[in-house]
Every structure is written in C-alpha cells, then in structure tokens.
Coordinates of C-alpha atoms and ligand atoms in Angstrom, one line a residue:
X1240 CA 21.4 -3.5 17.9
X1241 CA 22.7 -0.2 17.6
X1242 CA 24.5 2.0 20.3
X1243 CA 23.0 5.2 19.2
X1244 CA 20.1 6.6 20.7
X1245 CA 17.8 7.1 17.2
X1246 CA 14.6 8.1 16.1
X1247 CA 13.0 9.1 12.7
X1248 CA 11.6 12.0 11.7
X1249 CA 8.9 12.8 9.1
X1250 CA 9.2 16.2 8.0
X1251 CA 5.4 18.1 6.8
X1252 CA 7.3 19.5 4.1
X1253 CA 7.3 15.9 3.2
X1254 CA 3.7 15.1 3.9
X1255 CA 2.2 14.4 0.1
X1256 CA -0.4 17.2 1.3
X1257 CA -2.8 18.1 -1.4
X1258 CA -6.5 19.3 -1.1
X1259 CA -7.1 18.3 2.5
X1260 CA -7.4 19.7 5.9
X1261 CA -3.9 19.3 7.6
X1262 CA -4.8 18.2 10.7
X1263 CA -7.4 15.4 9.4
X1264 CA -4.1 14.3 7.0
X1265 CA -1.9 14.3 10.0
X1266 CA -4.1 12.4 12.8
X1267 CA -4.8 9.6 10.3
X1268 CA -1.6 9.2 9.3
X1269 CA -0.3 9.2 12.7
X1270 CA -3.2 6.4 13.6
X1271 CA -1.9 4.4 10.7
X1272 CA 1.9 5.0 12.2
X1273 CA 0.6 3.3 15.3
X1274 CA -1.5 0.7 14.0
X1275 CA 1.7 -0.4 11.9
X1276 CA 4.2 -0.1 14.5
X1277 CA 2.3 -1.6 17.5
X1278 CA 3.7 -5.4 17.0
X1279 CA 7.3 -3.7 17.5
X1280 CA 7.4 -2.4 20.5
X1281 CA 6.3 1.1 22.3
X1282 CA 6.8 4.2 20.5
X1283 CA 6.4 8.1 21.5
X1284 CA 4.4 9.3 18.5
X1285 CA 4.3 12.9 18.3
X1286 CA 3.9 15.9 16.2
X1287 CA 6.0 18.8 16.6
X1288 CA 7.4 22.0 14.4
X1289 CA 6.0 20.5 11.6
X1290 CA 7.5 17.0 12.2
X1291 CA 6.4 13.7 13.5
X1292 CA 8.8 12.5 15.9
X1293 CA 8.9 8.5 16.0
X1294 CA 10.9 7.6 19.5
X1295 CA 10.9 3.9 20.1
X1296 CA 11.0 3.9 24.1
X1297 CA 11.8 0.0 24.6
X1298 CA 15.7 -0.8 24.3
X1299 CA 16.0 -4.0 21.9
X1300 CA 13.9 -1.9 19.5
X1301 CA 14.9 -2.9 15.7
X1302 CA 14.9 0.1 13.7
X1303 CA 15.7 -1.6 10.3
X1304 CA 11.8 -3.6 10.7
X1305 CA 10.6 0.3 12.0
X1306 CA 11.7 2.2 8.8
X1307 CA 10.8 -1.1 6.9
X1308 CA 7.4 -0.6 8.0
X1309 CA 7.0 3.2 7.8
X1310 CA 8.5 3.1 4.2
X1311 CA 5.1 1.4 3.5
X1312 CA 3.0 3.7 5.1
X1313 CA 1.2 6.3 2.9
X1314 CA 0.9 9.7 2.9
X1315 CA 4.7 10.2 3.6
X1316 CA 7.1 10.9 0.6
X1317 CA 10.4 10.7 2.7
X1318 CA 11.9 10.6 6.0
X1319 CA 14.6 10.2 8.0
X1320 CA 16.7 7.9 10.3
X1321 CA 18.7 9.9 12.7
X1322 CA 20.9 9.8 15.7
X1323 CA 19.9 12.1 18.9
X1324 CA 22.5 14.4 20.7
X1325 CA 22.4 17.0 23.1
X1326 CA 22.6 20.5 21.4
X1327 CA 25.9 20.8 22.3
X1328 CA 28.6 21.2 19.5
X1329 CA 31.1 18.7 21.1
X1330 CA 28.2 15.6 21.0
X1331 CA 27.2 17.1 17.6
X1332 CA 30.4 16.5 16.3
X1333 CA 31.6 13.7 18.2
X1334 CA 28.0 11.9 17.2
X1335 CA 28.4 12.6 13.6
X1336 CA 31.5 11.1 12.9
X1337 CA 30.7 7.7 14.8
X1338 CA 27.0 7.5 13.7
X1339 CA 27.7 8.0 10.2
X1340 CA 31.3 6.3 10.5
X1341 CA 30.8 3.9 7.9
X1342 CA 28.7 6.1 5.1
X1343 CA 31.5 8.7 5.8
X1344 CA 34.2 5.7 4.7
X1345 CA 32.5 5.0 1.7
X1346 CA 31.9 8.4 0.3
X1347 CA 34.4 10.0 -1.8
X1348 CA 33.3 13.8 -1.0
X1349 CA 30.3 15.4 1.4
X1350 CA 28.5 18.2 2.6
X1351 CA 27.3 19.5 5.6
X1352 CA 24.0 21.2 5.8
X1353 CA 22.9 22.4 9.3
X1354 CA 18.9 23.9 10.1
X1355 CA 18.8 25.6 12.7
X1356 CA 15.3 25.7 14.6
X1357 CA 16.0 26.5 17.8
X1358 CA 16.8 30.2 17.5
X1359 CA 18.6 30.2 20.9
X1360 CA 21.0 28.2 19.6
X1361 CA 24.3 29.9 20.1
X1362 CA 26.1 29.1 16.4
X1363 CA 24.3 29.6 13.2
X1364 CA 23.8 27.2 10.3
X1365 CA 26.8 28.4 8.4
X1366 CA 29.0 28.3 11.4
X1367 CA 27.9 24.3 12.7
X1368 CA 28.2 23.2 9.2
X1369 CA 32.3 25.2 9.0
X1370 CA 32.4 23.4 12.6
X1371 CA 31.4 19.8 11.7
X1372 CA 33.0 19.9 7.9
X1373 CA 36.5 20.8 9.6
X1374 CA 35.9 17.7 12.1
X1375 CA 34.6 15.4 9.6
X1376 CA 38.0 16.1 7.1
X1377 CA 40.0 15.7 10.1
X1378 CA 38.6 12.5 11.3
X1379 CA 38.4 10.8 7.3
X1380 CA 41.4 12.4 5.8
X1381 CA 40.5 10.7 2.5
X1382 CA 37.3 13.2 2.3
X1383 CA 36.9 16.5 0.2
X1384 CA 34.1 18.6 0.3
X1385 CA 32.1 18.9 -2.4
X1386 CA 29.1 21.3 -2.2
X1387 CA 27.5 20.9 -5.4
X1388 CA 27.6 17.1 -5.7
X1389 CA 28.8 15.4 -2.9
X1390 CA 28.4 12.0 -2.4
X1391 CA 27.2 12.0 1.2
X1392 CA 25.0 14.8 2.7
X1393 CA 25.4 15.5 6.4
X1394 CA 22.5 17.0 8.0
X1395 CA 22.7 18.5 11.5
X1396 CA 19.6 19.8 12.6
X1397 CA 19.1 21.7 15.9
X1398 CA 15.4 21.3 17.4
X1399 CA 13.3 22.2 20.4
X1400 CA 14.3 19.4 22.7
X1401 CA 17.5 18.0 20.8
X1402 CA 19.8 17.8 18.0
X1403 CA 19.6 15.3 15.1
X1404 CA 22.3 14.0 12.7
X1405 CA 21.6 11.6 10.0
X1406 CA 22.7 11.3 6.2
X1407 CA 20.3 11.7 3.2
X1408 CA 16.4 10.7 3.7
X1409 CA 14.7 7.2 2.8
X1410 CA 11.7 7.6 0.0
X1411 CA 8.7 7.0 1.4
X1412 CA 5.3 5.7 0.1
X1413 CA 4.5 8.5 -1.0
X1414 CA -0.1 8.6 -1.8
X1415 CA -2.5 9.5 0.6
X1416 CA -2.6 8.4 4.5
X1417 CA -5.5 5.6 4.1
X1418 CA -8.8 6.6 5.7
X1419 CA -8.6 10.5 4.0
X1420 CA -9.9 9.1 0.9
X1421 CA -13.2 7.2 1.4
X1422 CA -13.9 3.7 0.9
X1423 CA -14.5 1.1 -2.0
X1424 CA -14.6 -2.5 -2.4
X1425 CA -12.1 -4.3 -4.5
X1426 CA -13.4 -7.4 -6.1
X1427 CA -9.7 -9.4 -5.3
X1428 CA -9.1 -12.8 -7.0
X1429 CA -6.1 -15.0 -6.5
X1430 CA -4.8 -13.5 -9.4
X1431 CA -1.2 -11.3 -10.2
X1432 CA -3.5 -7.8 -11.2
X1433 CA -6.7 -7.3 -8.3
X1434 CA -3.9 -7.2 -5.3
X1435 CA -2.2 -4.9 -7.3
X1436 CA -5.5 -2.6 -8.3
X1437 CA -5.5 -3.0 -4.5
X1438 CA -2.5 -1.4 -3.4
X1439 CA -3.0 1.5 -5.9
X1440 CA -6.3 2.5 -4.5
X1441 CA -4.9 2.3 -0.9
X1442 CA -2.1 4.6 -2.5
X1443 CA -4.8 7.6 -2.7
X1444 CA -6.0 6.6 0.4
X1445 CA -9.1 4.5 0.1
X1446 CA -9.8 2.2 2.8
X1447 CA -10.4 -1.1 1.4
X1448 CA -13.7 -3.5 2.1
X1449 CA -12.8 -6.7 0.0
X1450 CA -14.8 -9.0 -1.9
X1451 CA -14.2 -12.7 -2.9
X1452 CA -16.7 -15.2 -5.0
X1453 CA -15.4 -18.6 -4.0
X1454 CA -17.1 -21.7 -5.8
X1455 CA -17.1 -24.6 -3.1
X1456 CA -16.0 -27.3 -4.5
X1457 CA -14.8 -26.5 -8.0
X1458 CA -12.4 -24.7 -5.3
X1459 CA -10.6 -25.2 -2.8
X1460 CA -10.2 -23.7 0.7
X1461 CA -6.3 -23.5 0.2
X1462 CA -7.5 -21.2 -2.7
X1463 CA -9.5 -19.0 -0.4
X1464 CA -6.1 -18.8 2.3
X1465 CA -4.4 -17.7 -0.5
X1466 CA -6.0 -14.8 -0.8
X1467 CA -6.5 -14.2 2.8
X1468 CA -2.4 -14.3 2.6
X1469 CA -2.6 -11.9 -0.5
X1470 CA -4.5 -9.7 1.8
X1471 CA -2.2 -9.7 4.4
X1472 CA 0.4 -8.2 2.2
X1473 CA -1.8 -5.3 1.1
X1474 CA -2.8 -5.0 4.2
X1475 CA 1.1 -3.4 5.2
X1476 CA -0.2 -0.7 2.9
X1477 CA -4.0 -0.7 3.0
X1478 CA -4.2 -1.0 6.8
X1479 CA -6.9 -4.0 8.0
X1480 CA -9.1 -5.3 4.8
X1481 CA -12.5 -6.5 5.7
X1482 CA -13.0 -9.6 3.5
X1483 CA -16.3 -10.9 2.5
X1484 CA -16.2 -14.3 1.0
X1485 CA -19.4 -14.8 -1.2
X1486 CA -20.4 -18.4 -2.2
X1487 CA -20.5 -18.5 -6.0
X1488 CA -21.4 -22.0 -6.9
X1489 CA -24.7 -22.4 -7.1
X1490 CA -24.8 -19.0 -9.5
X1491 CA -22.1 -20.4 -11.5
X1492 CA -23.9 -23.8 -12.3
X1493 CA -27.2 -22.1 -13.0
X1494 CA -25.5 -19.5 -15.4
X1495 CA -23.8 -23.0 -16.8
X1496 CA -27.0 -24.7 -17.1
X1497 CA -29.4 -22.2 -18.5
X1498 CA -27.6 -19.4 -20.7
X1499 CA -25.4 -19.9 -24.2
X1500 CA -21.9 -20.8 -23.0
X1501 CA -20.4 -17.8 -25.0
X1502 CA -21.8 -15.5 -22.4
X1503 CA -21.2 -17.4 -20.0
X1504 CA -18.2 -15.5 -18.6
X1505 CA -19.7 -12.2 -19.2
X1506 CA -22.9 -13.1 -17.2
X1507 CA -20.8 -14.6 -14.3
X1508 CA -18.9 -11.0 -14.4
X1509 CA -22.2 -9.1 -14.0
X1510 CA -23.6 -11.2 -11.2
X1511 CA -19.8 -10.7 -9.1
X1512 CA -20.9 -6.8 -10.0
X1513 CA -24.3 -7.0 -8.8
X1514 CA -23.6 -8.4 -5.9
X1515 CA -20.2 -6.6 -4.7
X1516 CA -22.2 -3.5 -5.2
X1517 CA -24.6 -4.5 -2.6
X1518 CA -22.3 -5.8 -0.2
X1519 CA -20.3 -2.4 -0.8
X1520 CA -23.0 -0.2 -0.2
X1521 CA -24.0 -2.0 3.3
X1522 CA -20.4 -1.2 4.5
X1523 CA -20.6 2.4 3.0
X1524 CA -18.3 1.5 0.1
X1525 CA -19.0 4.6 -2.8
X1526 CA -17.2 2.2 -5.7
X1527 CA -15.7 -0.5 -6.9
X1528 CA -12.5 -1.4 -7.9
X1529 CA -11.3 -4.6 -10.2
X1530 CA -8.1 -5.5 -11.4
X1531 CA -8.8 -5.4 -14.8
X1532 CA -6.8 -4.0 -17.9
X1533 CA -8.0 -3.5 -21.4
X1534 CA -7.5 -7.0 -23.6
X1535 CA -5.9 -9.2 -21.6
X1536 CA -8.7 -11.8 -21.4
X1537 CA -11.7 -11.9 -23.8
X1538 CA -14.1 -10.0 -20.8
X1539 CA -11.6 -7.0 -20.5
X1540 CA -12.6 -5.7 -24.3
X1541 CA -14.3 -2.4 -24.3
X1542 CA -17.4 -4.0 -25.1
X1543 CA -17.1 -6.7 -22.6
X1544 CA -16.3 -4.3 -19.9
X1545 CA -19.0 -1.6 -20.9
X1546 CA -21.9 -4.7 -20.3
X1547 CA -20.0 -5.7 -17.3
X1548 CA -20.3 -2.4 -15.6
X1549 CA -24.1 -1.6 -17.1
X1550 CA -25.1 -4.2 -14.4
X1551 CA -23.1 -2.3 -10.8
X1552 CA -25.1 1.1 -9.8
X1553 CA -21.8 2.1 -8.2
X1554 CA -18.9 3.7 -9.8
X1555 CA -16.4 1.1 -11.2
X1556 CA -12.4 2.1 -10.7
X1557 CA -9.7 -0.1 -12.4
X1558 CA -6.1 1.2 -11.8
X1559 CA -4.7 -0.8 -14.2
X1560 CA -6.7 -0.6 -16.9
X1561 CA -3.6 1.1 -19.6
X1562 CA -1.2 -1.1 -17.9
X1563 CA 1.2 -4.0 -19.9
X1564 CA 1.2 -7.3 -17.4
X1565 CA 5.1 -6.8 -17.3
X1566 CA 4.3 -3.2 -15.7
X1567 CA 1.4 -4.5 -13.2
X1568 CA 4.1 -7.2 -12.3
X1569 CA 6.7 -5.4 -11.3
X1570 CA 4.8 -3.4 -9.2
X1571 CA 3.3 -7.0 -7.6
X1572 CA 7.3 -7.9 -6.7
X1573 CA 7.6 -4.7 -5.4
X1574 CA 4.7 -4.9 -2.7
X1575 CA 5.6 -8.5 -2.4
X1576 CA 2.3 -10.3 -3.2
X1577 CA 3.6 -11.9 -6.9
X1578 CA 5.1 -14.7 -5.3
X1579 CA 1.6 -15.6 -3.4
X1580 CA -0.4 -14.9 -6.6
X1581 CA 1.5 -17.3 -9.0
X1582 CA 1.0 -20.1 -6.6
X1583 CA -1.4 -22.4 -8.6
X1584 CA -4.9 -22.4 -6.8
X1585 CA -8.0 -22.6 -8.8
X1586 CA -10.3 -19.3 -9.4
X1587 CA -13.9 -19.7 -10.0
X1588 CA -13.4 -17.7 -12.9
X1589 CA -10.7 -20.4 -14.8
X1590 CA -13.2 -23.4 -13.4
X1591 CA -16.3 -22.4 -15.9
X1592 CA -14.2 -20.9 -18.7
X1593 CA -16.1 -21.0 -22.2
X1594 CA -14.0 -22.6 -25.3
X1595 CA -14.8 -19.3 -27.2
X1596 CA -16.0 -16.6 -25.0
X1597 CA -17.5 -13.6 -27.2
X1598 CA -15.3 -10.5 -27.3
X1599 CA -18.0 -8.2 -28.5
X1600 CA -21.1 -8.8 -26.6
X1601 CA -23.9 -6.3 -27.0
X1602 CA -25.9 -5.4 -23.9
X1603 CA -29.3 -6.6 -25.4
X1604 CA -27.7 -9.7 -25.9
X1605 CA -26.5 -10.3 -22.5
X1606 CA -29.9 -8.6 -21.0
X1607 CA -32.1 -11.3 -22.7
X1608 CA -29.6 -14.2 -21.9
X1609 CA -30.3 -13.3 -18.3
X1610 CA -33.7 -13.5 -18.5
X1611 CA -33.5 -17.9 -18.3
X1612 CA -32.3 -16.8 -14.5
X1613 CA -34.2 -15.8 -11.5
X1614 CA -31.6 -13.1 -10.8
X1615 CA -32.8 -11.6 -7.7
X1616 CA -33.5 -14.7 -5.7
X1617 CA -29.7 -15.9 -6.4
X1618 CA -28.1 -12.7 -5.8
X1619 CA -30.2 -13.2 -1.8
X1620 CA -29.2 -16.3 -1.8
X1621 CA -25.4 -15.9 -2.6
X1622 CA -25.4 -12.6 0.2
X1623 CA -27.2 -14.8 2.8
X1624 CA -24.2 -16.9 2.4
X1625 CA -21.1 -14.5 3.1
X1626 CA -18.8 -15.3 5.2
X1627 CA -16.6 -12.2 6.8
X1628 CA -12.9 -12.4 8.4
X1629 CA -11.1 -9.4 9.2
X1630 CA -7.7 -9.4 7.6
X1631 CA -4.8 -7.6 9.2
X1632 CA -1.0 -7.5 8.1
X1633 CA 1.3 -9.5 9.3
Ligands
LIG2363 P1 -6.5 -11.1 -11.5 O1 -5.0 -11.3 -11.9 O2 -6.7 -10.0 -10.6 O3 -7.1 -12.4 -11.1 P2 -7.3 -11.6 -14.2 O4 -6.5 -10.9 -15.3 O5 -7.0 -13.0 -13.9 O6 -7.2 -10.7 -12.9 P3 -10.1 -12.1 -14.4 O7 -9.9 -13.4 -13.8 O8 -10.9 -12.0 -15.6 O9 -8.7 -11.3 -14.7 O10 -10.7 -11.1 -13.4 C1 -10.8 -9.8 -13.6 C2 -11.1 -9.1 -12.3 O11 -12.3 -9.6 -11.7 C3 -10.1 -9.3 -11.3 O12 -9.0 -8.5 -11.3 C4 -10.9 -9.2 -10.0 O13 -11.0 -7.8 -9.7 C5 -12.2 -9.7 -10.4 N1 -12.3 -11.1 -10.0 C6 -12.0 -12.2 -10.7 N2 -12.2 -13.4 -10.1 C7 -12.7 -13.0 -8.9 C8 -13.1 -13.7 -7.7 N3 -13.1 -15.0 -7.6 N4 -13.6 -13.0 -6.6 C9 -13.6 -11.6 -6.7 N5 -13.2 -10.9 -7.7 C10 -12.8 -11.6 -8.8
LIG2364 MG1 -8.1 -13.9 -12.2

C-alpha cells in the first residue's frame, strides 16, 4: 500500500471530445467511472476546472487495480496518477522527491513543468519549476536537466483545493464513453473475431445488446459459459452486456433436412440475421454488428456476405471486415478474451458445416432454397425460446 495520499486526474483536454454536447460526454463517462470502480471501494467522483478528480476515500484502496480499470474505460485518452500536497512549496518539494523517489533513480535527465491554476498562488510556473529542479539535482546528484528530451517529466500542478505531483500520464482507452453512441446488437460466437468486433464498437461508444444461437445438444452448456465469460471480459470495456441466448436447433435440422447442403451455411447465416434483427429492434438496437472479415471462411466472400445481409432490415456493421486474423488477434490478447476464445467448445456454426459450402451464391438462389421452409413460424418459435442473463464484468 502506498504512504502517499493519491488520486488520478483526467484532464478535458484529454477527453476524446468530438461532435457531442460536453456535458452529456462527461456525465456518462463519469457513470461509467462509477459503475467500474464500485467493487473497489468508495470513491469521490467529481468534475472540476476541466478535470475529473478520482479520490478513493477508504484507506486499503489499491490504486494499481484503480488505474487498471480506468485504463479500460472509454472516452479518456490519458490520465494521471498523482500524489496530493498542500500548496505549500516545502511539501511540494519534499513530496516530489519521495513520491517519485524511484522513477527519479532510474532516469538519466528530467524536467520540471509546473501549471499553475490557482492564480493566488504566490510563485509562478517558472519560479516552482527553478524551485523543485534545484531540489530534485540536490537530492539525485546523478541527474541533469534536460529540457528538450528528458527522460522523466515532473509535473507540479497547483489547483483549487491542492497541489499535485506525478510523472508522465498513463494512455488511456481512448473512443467514446459507452452510452453517447447508441445501441446495436452484436451477434457474439465463441469464436477469436465477434468479441473482438465487440470491443471495437464499445470503442465508439455503442452500448452493446448481445445475441447467441446455441444448438442444444449438438452443444454444450460449457459452450454457452464460455461466452458468458467472453462477455465478462468485454464487459470491462462495453459496460453490462444484455445477452440473449436464442435456441437454434430445431432451425438448424430443418435447414439440414430440407435445403441443398451447399447453402446450407448461407441459409443458417440469414435465419441468425433475421432473427437478431428482431430481437435488436425490441431492445431499441439501430444495427447489427458480426465479427466477420472478408475471406476467411467460405460465408465471408462478397457474395456470401451481400445474401447474408439482404435478409436483416437493420444496418449491418463488421469492424473487422479489412482485418488479417494475426491483426484481430492481437487486439483479442490485448483485451484479454483470446485465451477464453481458443478454448475448444463447439459452435453451432462448426456442428452443420457443409463439405463444400458455395462461395458465390446468388440471392435468387438462396431466396428459392428458402422456400422448402416455413420461415416465419420458426423464426417465432426460436424468439419464444430466448433466454436473457445480464452480463456484467468481473
Ligand atoms: P468468430 O471468431 O467470431 O466465431 P468466425 O470467423 O468463426 O467468427 P463464423 O463462425 O462464420 O466466423 O461467424 C461469423 C460471425 O457470425 C461471427 O463473428 C459472429 O458475429 C456470428 N456468429 C457465428 N456463430 C454465432 C453464434 N453461435 N451465435 C451468434 N453469432 C454467431
Ligand atoms: Mg465462429
């Protein structure tokens, strides 16, 4: 635990704002800040001179998990860790050299940079940085100043209520706070690329109603916790994901039964379209999202994809439709839901595959297929099935 008092501080200048009211972007990104902090402890959110002020107000407080979890919340692009004095130049220097003891070891040369906002402040910002630059070469002898490309940026800010020392800032998520961008439904799989297309849409802050065809018992329910636990990850971004789990069998073995097996995959696509786009519209979804990406499997050709979206009335987004599997994995390590997807649970899609699925369908083709099926009656059927769970992070 550390002895320092600390807090963090999210500067506006650092809000990703772009297009959108200010205060809407900042009350739903401080919501968000809540939601995601509330399993730590008590926290004094608030918004002043431009910056949110995140004061944990329980002692035992682990700032490491704190800045863990802010670093995944979006709409912020960077933000800080810092230490809290009195404005007072004997604490300011005093706390400088022991809160930033060991960075100030380790760094060959450094700066001081010093903003003052508190006008009554009695030094300026050229004078505190002179002040705590002399200290700081006094107290780590091995130092030089550097002000060009130093190593290690002190920053010494003087506010309303206090002053605040920390070193350089911590990226953030950068995107949109989620909730300021509307809402779609993402078709997720247990697969590497629909957490993924996920994540990305949460990014420009789309809240996230989730979809899942489960096929009972070609699969099993450990399939179905896996992605409940795939969820949970892109929850830490996303916020809470409402998931509707749609039973798929019976569609699947009629589609098996009654149209040519090349289509079969195709058909099977359009029905998971038809009916996300119903259950999306009931929870006032305006698109949805797959994880999709042009060629990697015989449905994601142009021509596949172009009869799989003539059957959803809604807008279809897929984030990673130009990306190589190499580039949509290494953004599924990053977000931490790779691991989960490459456990080996069956998908209803991998249960029916066809030997020799058709790469280019034509829509006629596909329309007059459909025609052996009583398509309305099983699309009821499968939403009079849904199950719903509410998924938050962990
Ligand atoms: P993923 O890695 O996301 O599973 P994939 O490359 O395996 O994708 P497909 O299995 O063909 O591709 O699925 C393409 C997209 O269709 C997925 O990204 C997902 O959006 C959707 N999808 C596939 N299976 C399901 C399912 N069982 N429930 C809901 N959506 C699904
Ligand atoms: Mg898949």
């Amino acid at each position: 635990m550390s002895q320092f008092k600390e807090i963090l501080l999210i500067k506006n200048g650092e809000l990703a704002l772009k297009g959108l009211n200010r205060g809407t972007f900042e009350a739903v990104l401080l919501k968000n800040l809540r939601y995601r902090l509330r399993p730590l402890g008590k926290f004094g959110l608030r918004k002043a001179q431009s910056t949110i002020y995140i004061e944990p107000l329980e002692a035992g407080t682990d700032l490491d998990e704190v800045s863990d979890r802010v670093a995944q919340v979006f709409g912020i692009s960077a933000f800080s860790r810092a230490m809290v004095v009195e404005k007072e130049m004997g604490a300011i220097l005093e706390g400088a050299a022991s809160y930033l003891a060991e960075a100030l070891q380790q760094a060959r040369s450094f700066k001081v940079e010093a903003r003052r906002a508190d006008k009554s402040f009695p030094l300026g910002s050229p004078e505190i940085c002179a002040q705590v630059g002399e200290y700081l070469l006094e107290r780590f002898p091995h130092l030089r100043v550097d002000v060009h490309a130093p190593e290690l940026t002190v920053w010494i800010e003087i506010r309303d209520f206090a002053a605040y020392i920390h070193a350089p800032q911590r990226a953030g998520a950068g995107g949109m706070p989620v909730g300021t961008g509307g809402r779609a439904a993402i078709l997720i799989s247990g697969g590497i690329d629909s957490p993924v297309a996920a994540y990305m849409m949460a990014k420009r802050g789309v809240e996230l109603t989730a979809v899942h065809f489960a096929s009972p018992p070609y699969t099993s329910e450990r399939a179905e916790m896996k992605v409940v636990s795939l969820l949970e990850q892109v929850a830490a971004y996303a916020g809470r994901i409402d998931l509707r789990i749609v039973p798929f069998t019976h569609i699947q073995e009629e589609i098996q039964r009654k149209c040519p097996e090349d289509l079969f995959t195709l058909i099977m696509r359009r029905f998971m379209m038809r009916i996300a786009a119903r259950v999306a519209r009931s929870a006032d979804c305006g698109a949805l999202v797959t994880g999709e990406s042009v060629g990697q499997v015989a449905s994601q050709t142009i021509p596949a994809l172009a009869c799989t979206d003539a059957a959803a009335d809604l807008p279809v987004f897929r984030p990673v439709i130009g990306m190589d599997k190499e580039e949509i994995i290494a953004i599924a390590r990053r977000i931490g839901t790779f691991e989960t997807s490459i456990q080996p649970y069956e998908d209803c899609c991998t249960v029916f595959t066809p030997r020799h699925p058709r790469t280019r369908p034509k829509l006629e083709m596909v329309e007059q297929a459909e025609e052996a099926l009583d398509i309305e009656t099983l699309i009821e059927e499968a939403l009079a099935g849904i199950r719903r769970q509410m998924v938050h992070s962990r």
